[in-house]
Coordinates of C-alpha atoms in Angstrom, one line a residue:
M177 CA -28.6 -3.8 -19.1
S178 CA -27.1 -6.7 -16.0
S179 CA -25.8 -5.2 -12.9
L180 CA -22.6 -5.4 -12.1
F181 CA -23.8 -7.4 -8.8
E182 CA -25.6 -10.2 -10.6
D183 CA -24.0 -12.9 -12.8
D184 CA -25.0 -13.1 -16.4
E185 CA -25.9 -17.0 -15.4
P186 CA -25.9 -19.0 -12.7
R187 CA -22.9 -20.7 -11.0
G188 CA -23.1 -24.5 -10.9
K189 CA -22.8 -26.4 -8.0
W190 CA -18.7 -26.8 -9.1
A191 CA -18.3 -23.0 -9.3
P192 CA -18.9 -21.2 -6.2
A193 CA -18.7 -17.6 -6.1
P194 CA -14.7 -16.6 -4.5
L195 CA -14.5 -16.0 -1.2
A196 CA -14.4 -12.1 -1.0
E197 CA -17.6 -11.9 -3.0
R198 CA -19.8 -14.8 -0.2
V199 CA -18.4 -12.9 2.3
R200 CA -19.1 -9.5 1.1
P201 CA -21.1 -7.4 4.0
R202 CA -25.0 -6.9 3.5
S203 CA -25.3 -4.3 5.6
F204 CA -24.0 -1.7 7.7
D205 CA -23.6 -4.3 11.0
E206 CA -21.2 -6.2 8.7
F207 CA -19.4 -3.4 7.7
V208 CA -15.7 -3.3 8.8
G209 CA -13.9 -0.4 8.9
Q210 CA -14.2 3.3 7.9
E211 CA -16.1 4.6 10.9
E212 CA -15.4 8.3 10.2
L213 CA -17.5 8.1 7.3
L214 CA -20.2 5.1 8.1
A215 CA -20.8 5.1 11.9
P216 CA -24.0 5.9 13.4
G217 CA -24.8 9.6 13.1
K218 CA -22.3 10.1 10.5
P219 CA -23.9 12.1 7.6
L220 CA -22.8 9.8 5.0
R221 CA -24.5 6.6 6.2
E222 CA -27.5 9.1 7.3
A223 CA -28.1 10.5 3.2
I224 CA -28.0 6.2 3.2
E225 CA -30.2 4.7 5.6
R226 CA -33.1 7.8 5.3
D227 CA -32.4 7.1 1.0
L228 CA -30.9 10.6 0.5
L229 CA -28.1 10.6 -1.4
Q230 CA -26.7 12.9 -3.9
S231 CA -24.0 12.8 -5.8
I232 CA -21.4 10.9 -4.7
I233 CA -17.2 9.7 -5.6
L234 CA -15.4 7.2 -3.6
W235 CA -11.9 7.3 -3.3
G236 CA -9.9 4.5 -2.0
P237 CA -7.1 1.9 -2.6
P238 CA -8.2 -1.3 -3.8
G239 CA -10.2 -3.8 -1.2
T240 CA -11.6 -0.6 1.2
G241 CA -15.3 -1.3 0.6
K242 CA -16.1 1.2 -2.6
T243 CA -18.1 -1.4 -3.9
T244 CA -19.3 -3.2 -0.8
L245 CA -21.3 0.4 -0.2
A246 CA -22.6 0.4 -3.3
R247 CA -24.2 -2.5 -3.0
I248 CA -25.5 -1.9 0.6
I249 CA -26.8 1.3 -1.4
A250 CA -28.7 -0.8 -3.8
D251 CA -30.3 -2.8 -1.2
T252 CA -31.5 0.3 1.3
T253 CA -32.6 2.7 -1.8
K254 CA -36.1 1.9 -3.0
A255 CA -34.7 4.4 -6.5
R256 CA -34.1 2.4 -9.2
F257 CA -30.3 1.5 -9.1
V258 CA -28.5 0.4 -12.5
S259 CA -24.9 0.0 -12.0
F260 CA -21.7 -0.3 -15.0
S261 CA -17.8 -1.5 -14.7
A262 CA -16.4 1.2 -16.4
V263 CA -14.0 -1.3 -18.2
L264 CA -16.8 -3.1 -20.1
A265 CA -19.8 -0.2 -20.9
G266 CA -19.9 2.0 -23.7
I267 CA -20.9 5.8 -24.5
K268 CA -24.4 3.7 -26.3
E269 CA -25.0 1.8 -22.8
I270 CA -24.3 4.8 -21.2
R271 CA -27.0 6.8 -23.5
E272 CA -29.6 4.8 -23.1
V273 CA -29.7 4.3 -19.4
M274 CA -29.9 8.3 -19.3
A275 CA -32.6 8.3 -21.6
D276 CA -34.9 5.6 -19.2
A277 CA -33.6 7.9 -16.0
E278 CA -35.0 10.8 -17.7
R279 CA -38.4 8.9 -19.2
L280 CA -38.7 7.6 -15.5
R281 CA -38.2 10.5 -13.1
R282 CA -40.9 12.6 -15.1
P283 CA -44.1 10.8 -14.9
T284 CA -43.1 9.3 -11.3
G285 CA -40.6 11.5 -9.9
R286 CA -38.4 8.1 -9.1
R287 CA -34.5 8.6 -9.2
T288 CA -31.9 6.6 -10.9
I289 CA -28.9 5.6 -8.9
V290 CA -26.0 4.9 -11.4
F291 CA -23.1 3.5 -9.7
I292 CA -19.7 3.3 -11.8
D293 CA -17.5 1.5 -10.5
E294 CA -13.6 2.1 -12.2
I295 CA -15.2 5.8 -13.5
H296 CA -11.4 6.7 -14.1
R297 CA -11.7 4.1 -17.2
F298 CA -14.5 6.0 -18.6
N299 CA -13.3 8.8 -21.3
K300 CA -14.3 12.2 -21.4
A301 CA -17.2 12.4 -24.0
Q302 CA -18.5 8.9 -21.5
Q303 CA -18.2 10.8 -18.2
D304 CA -19.9 14.2 -20.2
A305 CA -22.7 11.9 -21.0
F306 CA -23.9 11.9 -17.2
L307 CA -23.9 15.6 -16.9
P308 CA -27.3 16.6 -18.2
R309 CA -28.8 14.0 -16.4
V310 CA -27.0 14.5 -13.1
E311 CA -27.2 18.4 -13.5
A312 CA -31.4 18.0 -14.1
G313 CA -31.6 15.6 -11.0
D314 CA -32.6 12.5 -13.2
I315 CA -29.7 10.7 -11.8
V316 CA -27.4 10.3 -8.8
L317 CA -24.2 9.2 -9.7
I318 CA -22.1 7.1 -7.5
G319 CA -18.6 7.1 -8.7
A320 CA -16.2 4.2 -7.6
T321 CA -12.0 4.8 -8.4
T322 CA -8.8 4.2 -6.7
E323 CA -7.3 7.2 -8.8
N324 CA -7.3 10.5 -7.6
P325 CA -10.7 12.3 -9.1
S326 CA -8.8 15.3 -9.1
F327 CA -7.5 14.3 -12.3
E328 CA -9.9 11.3 -13.3
V329 CA -13.4 13.1 -13.2
N330 CA -14.0 15.9 -15.1
A331 CA -14.5 18.9 -13.3
A332 CA -17.8 19.7 -14.2
L333 CA -19.2 16.4 -12.3
L334 CA -16.6 16.5 -9.2
S335 CA -17.9 19.9 -8.8
R336 CA -21.6 18.0 -8.3
S337 CA -20.9 15.5 -6.4
K338 CA -19.6 14.8 -2.9
V339 CA -15.7 12.7 -2.7
F340 CA -15.4 10.6 0.1
V341 CA -12.2 9.1 0.8
L342 CA -12.2 5.4 2.0
R343 CA -8.4 4.9 3.7
G344 CA -6.7 1.5 3.7
L345 CA -8.0 -1.0 6.7
V346 CA -6.2 -0.9 9.3
T347 CA -4.2 -4.7 10.4
E348 CA -6.5 -5.6 13.0
E349 CA -9.8 -4.8 10.8
V350 CA -8.5 -6.6 7.9
E351 CA -7.9 -9.7 11.1
A352 CA -11.5 -9.1 12.1
I353 CA -12.4 -9.6 8.4
L354 CA -10.5 -12.8 8.1
R355 CA -11.9 -14.4 11.3
R356 CA -15.2 -13.9 10.2
A357 CA -14.6 -15.3 6.9
V358 CA -13.4 -18.6 8.9
A359 CA -16.3 -19.2 11.5
D360 CA -19.2 -18.4 9.3
P361 CA -20.4 -21.4 8.7
E362 CA -23.1 -20.2 5.3
R363 CA -20.3 -17.9 3.7
G364 CA -17.1 -18.3 4.7
Y365 CA -15.1 -21.9 6.5
G366 CA -17.1 -22.2 9.6
Q367 CA -18.2 -25.8 8.7
E368 CA -14.9 -26.9 7.1
P369 CA -12.3 -28.9 8.8
I370 CA -9.6 -25.9 8.8
A371 CA -7.3 -24.8 11.7
I372 CA -5.9 -21.3 10.9
G373 CA -3.8 -19.9 13.8
D374 CA -4.2 -16.3 15.1
G375 CA -0.2 -15.8 13.7
A376 CA -1.4 -16.8 10.3
L377 CA -4.4 -15.0 10.0
H378 CA -2.2 -12.0 11.2
A379 CA 0.3 -12.4 8.6
M380 CA -2.0 -12.5 5.7
A381 CA -3.1 -9.8 6.8
V382 CA -0.3 -7.8 6.9
Y383 CA 0.7 -8.8 3.7
A384 CA -2.6 -7.2 2.4
N385 CA -1.7 -4.4 3.4
G386 CA -4.9 -2.6 4.1
D387 CA -6.8 -4.4 1.4
A388 CA -9.8 -6.7 2.3
R389 CA -10.1 -8.3 -0.7
A390 CA -6.1 -9.5 -1.0
A391 CA -6.6 -10.4 2.0
L392 CA -9.5 -12.8 1.5
N393 CA -7.9 -14.3 -1.7
V394 CA -4.6 -15.0 0.2
L395 CA -6.8 -17.2 3.0
E396 CA -9.0 -19.0 -0.2
L397 CA -5.6 -19.7 -1.6
S398 CA -4.5 -20.6 1.8
V399 CA -7.0 -23.2 2.3
T400 CA -8.0 -24.8 -1.1
S401 CA -3.6 -25.2 -1.7
A402 CA -1.0 -27.4 -0.5
P403 CA 1.7 -25.3 1.4
L404 CA 5.1 -24.8 -0.9
V405 CA 8.3 -25.6 0.7
A406 CA 11.6 -23.9 -0.2
E407 CA 14.0 -24.4 1.2
R408 CA 17.8 -22.3 1.0
G409 CA 21.2 -22.6 2.4
D410 CA 23.4 -19.8 2.5
G411 CA 27.5 -21.4 4.2
V412 CA 29.1 -17.9 3.9
P413 CA 31.7 -16.1 5.8
A414 CA 30.3 -13.2 7.5
E415 CA 31.9 -13.5 10.6
R416 CA 35.2 -12.8 8.8
V417 CA 33.9 -9.9 7.5
R418 CA 32.5 -8.4 10.8
G419 CA 35.2 -9.3 13.2
A420 CA 37.3 -7.6 10.7
G421 CA 39.1 -10.4 10.0
A422 CA 41.3 -10.3 6.7
P423 CA 43.4 -13.1 6.8
G424 CA 42.2 -15.8 5.2
L425 CA 39.0 -14.3 3.8
S426 CA 40.3 -14.3 0.0
E427 CA 40.8 -17.6 0.4
H428 CA 37.1 -18.1 1.5
G429 CA 36.1 -15.7 -1.6
R430 CA 38.5 -18.1 -4.2
R431 CA 36.8 -21.6 -2.6
R432 CA 33.7 -20.1 -2.8
V433 CA 33.3 -18.4 -6.1
D434 CA 32.8 -20.4 -9.5
V435 CA 30.1 -19.7 -12.5
Q436 CA 27.3 -21.1 -11.2
H437 CA 27.6 -19.6 -7.9
V438 CA 28.0 -15.9 -9.5
E439 CA 25.6 -16.1 -11.3
Q440 CA 23.1 -17.2 -8.4
S441 CA 24.8 -14.0 -6.4
I442 CA 24.2 -11.7 -9.1
Q443 CA 20.3 -12.5 -9.1
R444 CA 20.3 -12.5 -5.1
R445 CA 22.3 -9.8 -3.9
A446 CA 23.5 -8.0 -7.2
L447 CA 26.9 -8.1 -5.4
L448 CA 29.5 -11.0 -6.3
Y449 CA 31.0 -12.0 -3.2
D450 CA 28.7 -14.2 -1.2
K451 CA 27.0 -12.1 1.1
S452 CA 29.7 -8.9 0.7
G453 CA 27.1 -6.4 0.2
E454 CA 24.3 -7.5 3.3
E455 CA 27.4 -7.7 5.1
H456 CA 28.4 -4.3 3.9
Y457 CA 24.7 -2.9 5.4
N458 CA 25.2 -5.0 8.4
D459 CA 28.4 -4.3 9.7
V460 CA 29.8 -1.9 7.8
G461 CA 27.0 1.0 6.9
N462 CA 27.7 4.2 7.4
A463 CA 30.9 4.2 9.5
D464 CA 32.5 4.0 6.1
P465 CA 30.3 4.8 3.4
Q466 CA 32.7 4.1 0.4
A467 CA 32.4 0.4 1.4
L468 CA 28.9 0.2 -0.9
T469 CA 30.7 1.9 -3.7
V470 CA 33.7 -0.9 -3.8
A471 CA 31.4 -3.1 -3.2
V472 CA 29.4 -2.6 -6.2
A473 CA 32.6 -2.0 -7.9
A474 CA 33.9 -5.3 -7.7
K475 CA 30.4 -7.0 -9.3
D476 CA 30.6 -4.1 -11.9
A477 CA 34.7 -5.1 -12.4
V478 CA 34.0 -8.8 -12.8
H479 CA 31.1 -8.2 -16.0
F480 CA 33.8 -6.3 -17.6
I481 CA 36.5 -8.2 -17.4
G482 CA 34.7 -11.6 -16.5
M483 CA 36.3 -14.8 -14.8
P484 CA 38.9 -16.2 -13.5
E485 CA 40.3 -12.7 -13.9
G486 CA 37.1 -11.2 -11.6
N487 CA 38.3 -12.9 -8.8
T488 CA 41.1 -10.5 -7.7
A489 CA 38.5 -7.6 -7.6
L490 CA 36.2 -9.8 -5.0
A491 CA 39.3 -10.6 -2.7
Q492 CA 39.8 -6.4 -2.5
A493 CA 36.2 -5.7 -1.9
A494 CA 36.3 -8.6 0.9
I495 CA 39.1 -7.2 2.1
Y496 CA 38.5 -3.5 1.9
L497 CA 34.7 -4.7 4.1
A498 CA 36.9 -6.9 6.5
T499 CA 38.8 -4.2 7.3
A500 CA 36.9 -0.8 7.6
P501 CA 35.3 0.3 10.7
K502 CA 32.4 -1.4 11.4
S503 CA 28.3 -0.2 12.5
N504 CA 25.4 -2.3 12.2
A505 CA 23.2 1.0 13.4
V506 CA 21.5 1.3 9.7
Y507 CA 20.8 -2.4 10.1
E508 CA 19.2 -1.9 13.3
A509 CA 17.3 1.0 11.9
Y510 CA 16.4 -0.4 9.0
S511 CA 15.3 -3.8 11.1
Q512 CA 13.5 -1.8 13.3
A513 CA 11.8 0.4 10.7
A514 CA 11.1 -3.0 8.2
E515 CA 9.1 -3.9 12.1
D516 CA 7.1 -1.2 12.9
A517 CA 6.3 -1.6 9.0
H518 CA 4.9 -4.9 9.6
K519 CA 2.9 -4.1 12.1
D520 CA 0.5 -2.5 10.8
V521 CA 1.6 -1.6 6.5
A522 CA -1.3 0.9 6.5
Q523 CA -0.2 3.4 8.6
P524 CA -1.2 7.0 6.2
V525 CA 1.4 9.3 4.9
P526 CA 1.2 12.4 6.9
L527 CA -1.3 15.2 5.2
H528 CA 1.1 17.9 5.7
L529 CA 4.0 15.9 3.6
R530 CA 1.3 14.8 0.6
N531 CA 1.3 17.2 -2.2
A532 CA -1.9 18.9 -3.3
P533 CA -1.9 20.1 -6.5
T534 CA -5.6 20.2 -7.1
R535 CA -8.3 22.2 -5.3
L536 CA -9.8 18.7 -4.3
M537 CA -6.6 18.1 -2.3
K538 CA -6.3 20.9 -1.0
D539 CA -9.9 21.4 0.4
L540 CA -8.8 17.7 2.3
E541 CA -6.0 19.2 3.9
Y542 CA -3.1 17.8 1.8
G543 CA 0.2 20.2 2.4
K544 CA -1.4 21.8 4.9
G545 CA 1.4 22.6 7.7
Y546 CA 4.2 22.0 5.2
R547 CA 7.8 23.5 6.3
Y548 CA 9.7 23.7 3.3
A549 CA 13.7 23.8 4.8
H550 CA 15.3 26.1 2.4
N551 CA 13.3 28.7 4.0
E552 CA 13.7 28.1 7.5
Q553 CA 17.1 29.2 9.7
D554 CA 20.0 26.7 8.9
A555 CA 17.5 25.3 6.2
I556 CA 16.4 23.3 9.2
A557 CA 12.5 22.1 9.4
D558 CA 11.4 21.3 12.8
M559 CA 8.5 19.4 10.8
S560 CA 7.7 15.5 11.7
C561 CA 7.8 13.3 8.7
L562 CA 5.9 9.9 10.1
P563 CA 2.5 8.2 11.0
P564 CA 0.6 10.0 14.0
A565 CA 0.9 6.9 15.5
L566 CA 5.0 6.6 15.4
E567 CA 5.4 10.1 16.2
G568 CA 8.7 10.7 18.5
R569 CA 10.2 7.0 17.2
Q570 CA 14.1 7.2 16.2
Y571 CA 15.1 4.1 14.2
Y572 CA 19.0 5.6 13.3
D573 CA 21.5 6.3 16.1
P574 CA 24.9 6.4 14.5
K575 CA 28.2 4.9 16.2
E576 CA 31.0 6.9 17.1
R577 CA 32.9 5.4 14.6
G578 CA 34.1 6.3 11.3
F579 CA 31.9 8.1 9.2
E580 CA 29.2 7.7 11.6
K581 CA 30.9 10.4 14.0
E582 CA 30.5 13.0 11.8
I583 CA 26.5 11.7 11.1
K584 CA 26.1 12.1 14.8
R585 CA 27.7 15.5 15.3
R586 CA 25.6 16.7 12.8
L587 CA 22.0 15.3 14.3
D588 CA 22.9 16.4 17.6
G589 CA 23.4 19.5 16.1
W590 CA 20.2 19.7 14.6
A591 CA 18.2 18.7 17.4
E592 CA 20.2 21.0 19.8
I593 CA 18.8 24.0 17.0
K594 CA 15.3 22.8 17.1
K595 CA 15.1 22.2 21.2
K596 CA 16.4 26.4 21.1
R597 CA 13.4 27.0 18.8
R598 CA 10.9 25.5 20.6
N599 CA 11.8 27.1 23.6
T600 CA 12.0 30.2 22.5
E601 CA 8.1 29.8 20.7

């Protein structure tokens, strides 16, 4: 059968392969990321280079190198290499390959390596077809999946395979892949008259969220497409809310609200008084948590009673926000957290916070060290919930105004309890 890595028909001059396919690494020297698995001397790389690979499952997010690693194995091994796409192959093709593998190994001793892309898409009967040949040693199975193999791969097949977890690439690794694609004169854009700044490449890498293929697709689209520019103006009486200026605010609302603007605001804010919802978050926040309820209620009132009667509800919400105690602590906390997330969106969830319903996930130390707050004194668990790179970061700093005074009192009290516990441990 045809390989997953080969075209059934040659491409014409005007049908080049996608950029992500053209710049796919051909060797470990070109492979970016996954050093914990593929650095020189690591067991997986040693097994591949020495052609001693046993059945494995490659589990990881899209664009992290699963198929690329399979291609490197195909180019390295002396065994017969067969690949399936679980989306396209059926039980008939599987049984044919299994029979061929058995016939090949008996007289020659030569193994068959079978790569299954998206193995989680195979049903139980299809997966069961591999099991006898895996047990007999006729085939070495390599399965690639974005889904948790504990749930998507048969237990018998999983128990005969080693699971390797590929992590999402960090932003710097995706940037390195993009720079190589831009500079490569043979497979990338090295001979093209283009200029892409570091800022643009960084933005693409951040957008890709650890997915090299997605980043390369964005790069290719950027090179081959004209930029689209959209302009939008927001003239909103935000300062009236921020400055507690109730006088005149109702008039601003009355003059700005018409049917078209209401519909645009519903789509853009899900609140009807211009930026009233956003200004709640920015300027009122938890100093008066009820303000958000009032703003949403105003939107619901307009939906229920319609216009122009709904203008009164909008004016009421606007005045409530303008006269509420002010705090931008929520907005600042979100902005700082979003900035950190944009710098490196591939930060992993700490292992102790991950659910571990299966043996595999427990072996990977999911949930290890988790402390259940209700089993702790005062229902306070001294446990970090941030990724390691952000350890110790504090985003929310409540003000001494309105309800945030109470929130600040609670947080300070919890911090003191945790400090005393650490000193006594």
